[in-house]
Amino acid sequence: MSEQKESSVLFSLKELMNLEEDRIKSEEAQKAAAAAAAEKARVEAERAARDAEEQRIRTEEERRRNEERRSREEAARLEAIRQAEIEKARVEAEQKARLEAMAAQQHHERSLAALQQDESKKKLRKLLVGGAIASVLVIGIVTVVAVDSAQKNEARIQAEAARARELEEANKRLEAQFKESEGKMAGLRDQLATAKDEATRLALQKQLEAEQQKQEQLRRGSGGRPAAGGAPASGGGAKAPCNCAPGDPLCSCL
């Protein structure tokens, strides 16, 4: 009987040991499965983040190319308008000079025809010849003034186009700074969301607040930035002198 009891006890102990080993193996298997699932989730999250960043970069590059294309088209349009205005001013000046020359010539011819019928009016003929010469001189002066006015208009249009380009470049630089700040803030928010310890979170929060202050400064600066060329955007400054010729239809001083 004692041997049977001893055998029964040993069998029970062995069964208990087997059950404990099975439990330990089951726990280890569960831990390994959980670790594998966590690693898989981390890898997938990193891949999703990389895909999102690549998509953002592609979208930003496409937007930049579209903006450059629109800027080139706008510059070409402004240049075409400028050239058309210059050509129009030149043609009008030449046409006016030709009409005045023709009118002076016709008047001179009529005067000569009338004087030829009356030899006694030789003195008057001389006066009319002198007047015709003076008319030719006046026409020449008018032509020079018209050409000079066209040149001044061209210089003014070029200066305005340069100021417009400077303002556009300043706007692009400001927009790029905003985009860069937004990207930094998005990265800091992502890092803050995945931070593990309090010290890292505090450091990231300080960086995020500093970037927000920088963006606010950019926003305030954009509201009060002077216009291109260093002149104030509105009011307060002395008005630039008008260099347009009298009667210039393209003058912007009015």
mmCIF file of N, CA, C and O in Angstrom, residues 136-198:
data_model
loop_
_atom_site.group_PDB
_atom_site.id
_atom_site.type_symbol
_atom_site.label_atom_id
_atom_site.label_comp_id
_atom_site.label_asym_id
_atom_site.label_seq_id
_atom_site.Cartn_x
_atom_site.Cartn_y
_atom_site.Cartn_z
ATOM 1 N N VAL A 136 8.204 123.711 -89.798
ATOM 2 C CA VAL A 136 8.978 122.465 -89.866
ATOM 3 C C VAL A 136 9.787 122.260 -88.588
ATOM 4 O O VAL A 136 9.870 121.151 -88.040
ATOM 5 N N LEU A 137 10.371 123.369 -88.101
ATOM 6 C CA LEU A 137 11.129 123.264 -86.861
ATOM 7 C C LEU A 137 10.220 122.869 -85.692
ATOM 8 O O LEU A 137 10.598 122.044 -84.838
ATOM 9 N N VAL A 138 9.027 123.459 -85.645
ATOM 10 C CA VAL A 138 8.084 123.134 -84.571
ATOM 11 C C VAL A 138 7.681 121.666 -84.649
ATOM 12 O O VAL A 138 7.607 120.960 -83.636
ATOM 13 N N ILE A 139 7.439 121.202 -85.884
ATOM 14 C CA ILE A 139 7.072 119.790 -86.046
ATOM 15 C C ILE A 139 8.201 118.879 -85.571
ATOM 16 O O ILE A 139 7.981 117.851 -84.921
ATOM 17 N N GLY A 140 9.434 119.262 -85.898
ATOM 18 C CA GLY A 140 10.573 118.468 -85.423
ATOM 19 C C GLY A 140 10.642 118.427 -83.900
ATOM 20 O O GLY A 140 10.892 117.371 -83.302
ATOM 21 N N ILE A 141 10.393 119.600 -83.282
ATOM 22 C CA ILE A 141 10.420 119.638 -81.813
ATOM 23 C C ILE A 141 9.311 118.772 -81.230
ATOM 24 O O ILE A 141 9.516 118.026 -80.262
ATOM 25 N N VAL A 142 8.107 118.849 -81.841
ATOM 26 C CA VAL A 142 6.980 118.036 -81.363
ATOM 27 C C VAL A 142 7.302 116.553 -81.480
ATOM 28 O O VAL A 142 7.004 115.748 -80.584
ATOM 29 N N THR A 143 7.959 116.184 -82.585
ATOM 30 C CA THR A 143 8.323 114.772 -82.772
ATOM 31 C C THR A 143 9.313 114.320 -81.705
ATOM 32 O O THR A 143 9.184 113.230 -81.128
ATOM 33 N N VAL A 144 10.315 115.172 -81.419
ATOM 34 C CA VAL A 144 11.308 114.827 -80.397
ATOM 35 C C VAL A 144 10.632 114.678 -79.032
ATOM 36 O O VAL A 144 10.919 113.741 -78.273
ATOM 37 N N VAL A 145 9.699 115.601 -78.728
ATOM 38 C CA VAL A 145 8.995 115.521 -77.444
ATOM 39 C C VAL A 145 8.161 114.243 -77.359
ATOM 40 O O VAL A 145 8.118 113.568 -76.321
ATOM 41 N N ALA A 146 7.509 113.881 -78.478
ATOM 42 C CA ALA A 146 6.677 112.674 -78.476
ATOM 43 C C ALA A 146 7.527 111.425 -78.267
ATOM 44 O O ALA A 146 7.171 110.522 -77.497
ATOM 45 N N VAL A 147 8.689 111.368 -78.955
ATOM 46 C CA VAL A 147 9.573 110.203 -78.791
ATOM 47 C C VAL A 147 10.105 110.137 -77.363
ATOM 48 O O VAL A 147 10.187 109.063 -76.753
ATOM 49 N N ASP A 148 10.492 111.324 -76.822
ATOM 50 C CA ASP A 148 10.995 111.349 -75.445
ATOM 51 C C ASP A 148 9.903 110.890 -74.466
ATOM 52 O O ASP A 148 10.188 110.175 -73.501
ATOM 53 N N SER A 149 8.655 111.312 -74.728
ATOM 54 C CA SER A 149 7.553 110.878 -73.860
ATOM 55 C C SER A 149 7.372 109.367 -73.926
ATOM 56 O O SER A 149 7.146 108.713 -72.906
ATOM 57 N N ALA A 150 7.477 108.788 -75.141
ATOM 58 C CA ALA A 150 7.346 107.332 -75.272
ATOM 59 C C ALA A 150 8.455 106.615 -74.506
ATOM 60 O O ALA A 150 8.226 105.594 -73.842
ATOM 61 N N GLN A 151 9.690 107.182 -74.586
ATOM 62 C CA GLN A 151 10.804 106.569 -73.849
ATOM 63 C C GLN A 151 10.576 106.638 -72.341
ATOM 64 O O GLN A 151 10.860 105.679 -71.603
ATOM 65 N N LYS A 152 10.070 107.782 -71.874
ATOM 66 C CA LYS A 152 9.797 107.906 -70.442
ATOM 67 C C LYS A 152 8.694 106.942 -70.012
ATOM 68 O O LYS A 152 8.759 106.349 -68.932
ATOM 69 N N ASN A 153 7.684 106.783 -70.872
ATOM 70 C CA ASN A 153 6.622 105.820 -70.557
ATOM 71 C C ASN A 153 7.170 104.412 -70.460
ATOM 72 O O ASN A 153 6.790 103.634 -69.580
ATOM 73 N N GLU A 154 8.078 104.083 -71.368
ATOM 74 C CA GLU A 154 8.670 102.739 -71.327
ATOM 75 C C GLU A 154 9.467 102.540 -70.038
ATOM 76 O O GLU A 154 9.375 101.491 -69.391
ATOM 77 N N ALA A 155 10.246 103.571 -69.652
ATOM 78 C CA ALA A 155 11.020 103.465 -68.412
ATOM 79 C C ALA A 155 10.096 103.333 -67.205
ATOM 80 O O ALA A 155 10.359 102.554 -66.283
ATOM 81 N N ARG A 156 8.991 104.087 -67.218
ATOM 82 C CA ARG A 156 8.049 103.995 -66.105
ATOM 83 C C ARG A 156 7.412 102.610 -66.032
ATOM 84 O O ARG A 156 7.285 102.028 -64.953
ATOM 85 N N ILE A 157 7.030 102.077 -67.195
ATOM 86 C CA ILE A 157 6.403 100.737 -67.218
ATOM 87 C C ILE A 157 7.400 99.682 -66.748
ATOM 88 O O ILE A 157 7.061 98.757 -66.005
ATOM 89 N N GLN A 158 8.679 99.823 -67.166
ATOM 90 C CA GLN A 158 9.694 98.866 -66.714
ATOM 91 C C GLN A 158 9.890 98.942 -65.200
ATOM 92 O O GLN A 158 10.052 97.914 -64.530
ATOM 93 N N ALA A 159 9.875 100.178 -64.663
ATOM 94 C CA ALA A 159 10.039 100.324 -63.211
ATOM 95 C C ALA A 159 8.865 99.696 -62.466
ATOM 96 O O ALA A 159 9.049 99.020 -61.452
ATOM 97 N N GLU A 160 7.643 99.899 -62.986
ATOM 98 C CA GLU A 160 6.477 99.297 -62.342
ATOM 99 C C GLU A 160 6.531 97.775 -62.415
ATOM 100 O O GLU A 160 6.169 97.083 -61.463
ATOM 101 N N ALA A 161 6.990 97.249 -63.561
ATOM 102 C CA ALA A 161 7.104 95.788 -63.684
ATOM 103 C C ALA A 161 8.149 95.253 -62.708
ATOM 104 O O ALA A 161 7.972 94.188 -62.102
ATOM 105 N N ALA A 162 9.258 96.005 -62.540
ATOM 106 C CA ALA A 162 10.288 95.561 -61.591
ATOM 107 C C ALA A 162 9.743 95.559 -60.164
ATOM 108 O O ALA A 162 9.997 94.630 -59.388
ATOM 109 N N ARG A 163 8.982 96.618 -59.820
ATOM 110 C CA ARG A 163 8.385 96.645 -58.471
ATOM 111 C C ARG A 163 7.407 95.495 -58.276
ATOM 112 O O ARG A 163 7.351 94.895 -57.194
ATOM 113 N N ALA A 164 6.635 95.180 -59.333
ATOM 114 C CA ALA A 164 5.692 94.059 -59.231
ATOM 115 C C ALA A 164 6.434 92.747 -59.039
ATOM 116 O O ALA A 164 6.028 91.891 -58.251
ATOM 117 N N ARG A 165 7.576 92.580 -59.757
ATOM 118 C CA ARG A 165 8.353 91.345 -59.596
ATOM 119 C C ARG A 165 8.946 91.251 -58.192
ATOM 120 O O ARG A 165 8.965 90.172 -57.587
ATOM 121 N N GLU A 166 9.434 92.396 -57.667
ATOM 122 C CA GLU A 166 9.992 92.380 -56.308
ATOM 123 C C GLU A 166 8.922 91.989 -55.286
ATOM 124 O O GLU A 166 9.179 91.210 -54.363
ATOM 125 N N LEU A 167 7.707 92.553 -55.454
ATOM 126 C CA LEU A 167 6.624 92.221 -54.524
ATOM 127 C C LEU A 167 6.244 90.751 -54.635
ATOM 128 O O LEU A 167 6.008 90.083 -53.621
ATOM 129 N N GLU A 168 6.209 90.239 -55.860
ATOM 130 C CA GLU A 168 5.866 88.824 -56.051
ATOM 131 C C GLU A 168 6.920 87.919 -55.414
ATOM 132 O O GLU A 168 6.598 86.916 -54.770
ATOM 133 N N GLU A 169 8.223 88.278 -55.581
ATOM 134 C CA GLU A 169 9.289 87.469 -54.966
ATOM 135 C C GLU A 169 9.197 87.515 -53.442
ATOM 136 O O GLU A 169 9.399 86.505 -52.756
ATOM 137 N N ALA A 170 8.872 88.701 -52.893
ATOM 138 C CA ALA A 170 8.724 88.803 -51.432
ATOM 139 C C ALA A 170 7.572 87.935 -50.945
ATOM 140 O O ALA A 170 7.676 87.251 -49.922
ATOM 141 N N ASN A 171 6.462 87.928 -51.692
ATOM 142 C CA ASN A 171 5.320 87.087 -51.313
ATOM 143 C C ASN A 171 5.686 85.616 -51.376
ATOM 144 O O ASN A 171 5.280 84.816 -50.529
ATOM 145 N N LYS A 172 6.462 85.232 -52.391
ATOM 146 C CA LYS A 172 6.875 83.831 -52.510
ATOM 147 C C LYS A 172 7.776 83.431 -51.342
ATOM 148 O O LYS A 172 7.644 82.332 -50.802
ATOM 149 N N ARG A 173 8.719 84.337 -50.975
ATOM 150 C CA ARG A 173 9.595 84.020 -49.846
ATOM 151 C C ARG A 173 8.781 83.867 -48.558
ATOM 152 O O ARG A 173 9.023 82.950 -47.767
ATOM 153 N N LEU A 174 7.820 84.755 -48.365
ATOM 154 C CA LEU A 174 6.997 84.675 -47.156
ATOM 155 C C LEU A 174 6.171 83.391 -47.156
ATOM 156 O O LEU A 174 6.051 82.722 -46.133
ATOM 157 N N GLU A 175 5.628 83.034 -48.305
ATOM 158 C CA GLU A 175 4.832 81.797 -48.387
ATOM 159 C C GLU A 175 5.706 80.577 -48.126
ATOM 160 O O GLU A 175 5.276 79.638 -47.446
ATOM 161 N N ALA A 176 6.945 80.606 -48.656
ATOM 162 C CA ALA A 176 7.847 79.478 -48.411
ATOM 163 C C ALA A 176 8.174 79.354 -46.925
ATOM 164 O O ALA A 176 8.246 78.243 -46.378
ATOM 165 N N GLN A 177 8.361 80.504 -46.249
ATOM 166 C CA GLN A 177 8.626 80.461 -44.810
ATOM 167 C C GLN A 177 7.429 79.891 -44.052
ATOM 168 O O GLN A 177 7.586 79.111 -43.113
ATOM 169 N N PHE A 178 6.212 80.291 -44.473
ATOM 170 C CA PHE A 178 5.016 79.733 -43.850
ATOM 171 C C PHE A 178 4.953 78.221 -44.066
ATOM 172 O O PHE A 178 4.648 77.456 -43.137
ATOM 173 N N LYS A 179 5.209 77.774 -45.289
ATOM 174 C CA LYS A 179 5.152 76.341 -45.584
ATOM 175 C C LYS A 179 6.188 75.580 -44.763
ATOM 176 O O LYS A 179 5.910 74.501 -44.220
ATOM 177 N N GLU A 180 7.395 76.134 -44.687
ATOM 178 C CA GLU A 180 8.439 75.476 -43.905
ATOM 179 C C GLU A 180 8.046 75.397 -42.430
ATOM 180 O O GLU A 180 8.230 74.370 -41.759
ATOM 181 N N SER A 181 7.461 76.500 -41.906
ATOM 182 C CA SER A 181 7.028 76.501 -40.500
ATOM 183 C C SER A 181 5.919 75.483 -40.278
ATOM 184 O O SER A 181 5.903 74.775 -39.276
ATOM 185 N N GLU A 182 4.973 75.397 -41.229
ATOM 186 C CA GLU A 182 3.882 74.416 -41.097
ATOM 187 C C GLU A 182 4.434 72.997 -41.089
ATOM 188 O O GLU A 182 3.982 72.146 -40.322
ATOM 189 N N GLY A 183 5.428 72.738 -41.962
ATOM 190 C CA GLY A 183 6.019 71.404 -41.979
ATOM 191 C C GLY A 183 6.712 71.067 -40.669
ATOM 192 O O GLY A 183 6.581 69.949 -40.153
ATOM 193 N N LYS A 184 7.454 72.032 -40.116
ATOM 194 C CA LYS A 184 8.133 71.795 -38.841
ATOM 195 C C LYS A 184 7.116 71.529 -37.724
ATOM 196 O O LYS A 184 7.303 70.633 -36.894
ATOM 197 N N MET A 185 6.031 72.335 -37.729
ATOM 198 C CA MET A 185 5.029 72.155 -36.686
ATOM 199 C C MET A 185 4.335 70.800 -36.809
ATOM 200 O O MET A 185 4.057 70.132 -35.799
ATOM 201 N N ALA A 186 4.075 70.368 -38.039
ATOM 202 C CA ALA A 186 3.450 69.053 -38.225
ATOM 203 C C ALA A 186 4.379 67.941 -37.732
ATOM 204 O O ALA A 186 3.952 66.989 -37.070
ATOM 205 N N GLY A 187 5.688 68.069 -38.047
ATOM 206 C CA GLY A 187 6.641 67.067 -37.564
ATOM 207 C C GLY A 187 6.739 67.041 -36.053
ATOM 208 O O GLY A 187 6.799 65.969 -35.434
ATOM 209 N N LEU A 188 6.742 68.241 -35.445
ATOM 210 C CA LEU A 188 6.807 68.301 -33.975
ATOM 211 C C LEU A 188 5.548 67.692 -33.345
ATOM 212 O O LEU A 188 5.628 67.018 -32.314
ATOM 213 N N ARG A 189 4.389 67.940 -33.953
ATOM 214 C CA ARG A 189 3.159 67.346 -33.402
ATOM 215 C C ARG A 189 3.201 65.821 -33.488
ATOM 216 O O ARG A 189 2.759 65.123 -32.571
ATOM 217 N N ASP A 190 3.720 65.308 -34.626
ATOM 218 C CA ASP A 190 3.823 63.854 -34.755
ATOM 219 C C ASP A 190 4.769 63.282 -33.699
ATOM 220 O O ASP A 190 4.479 62.249 -33.068
ATOM 221 N N GLN A 191 5.917 63.941 -33.510
ATOM 222 C CA GLN A 191 6.872 63.472 -32.501
ATOM 223 C C GLN A 191 6.272 63.565 -31.095
ATOM 224 O O GLN A 191 6.488 62.688 -30.255
ATOM 225 N N LEU A 192 5.511 64.655 -30.847
ATOM 226 C CA LEU A 192 4.899 64.826 -29.531
ATOM 227 C C LEU A 192 3.862 63.726 -29.272
ATOM 228 O O LEU A 192 3.721 63.249 -28.138
ATOM 229 N N ALA A 193 3.149 63.320 -30.317
ATOM 230 C CA ALA A 193 2.132 62.291 -30.148
ATOM 231 C C ALA A 193 2.739 60.929 -29.841
ATOM 232 O O ALA A 193 2.120 60.083 -29.200
ATOM 233 N N THR A 194 3.980 60.708 -30.303
ATOM 234 C CA THR A 194 4.617 59.397 -30.096
ATOM 235 C C THR A 194 5.700 59.420 -29.014
ATOM 236 O O THR A 194 6.408 58.430 -28.847
ATOM 237 N N ALA A 195 5.852 60.584 -28.318
ATOM 238 C CA ALA A 195 6.889 60.677 -27.290
ATOM 239 C C ALA A 195 6.573 59.728 -26.128
ATOM 240 O O ALA A 195 5.421 59.578 -25.728
ATOM 241 N N LYS A 196 7.627 59.121 -25.580
ATOM 242 C CA LYS A 196 7.445 58.109 -24.530
ATOM 243 C C LYS A 196 7.607 58.665 -23.120
ATOM 244 O O LYS A 196 6.980 58.191 -22.183
ATOM 245 N N ASP A 197 8.462 59.676 -22.969
ATOM 246 C CA ASP A 197 8.714 60.172 -21.612
ATOM 247 C C ASP A 197 8.335 61.646 -21.524
ATOM 248 O O ASP A 197 8.222 62.353 -22.524
ATOM 249 N N GLU A 198 8.171 62.117 -20.274
ATOM 250 C CA GLU A 198 7.702 63.470 -20.032
ATOM 251 C C GLU A 198 8.728 64.522 -20.460
ATOM 252 O O GLU A 198 8.374 65.589 -20.971
#
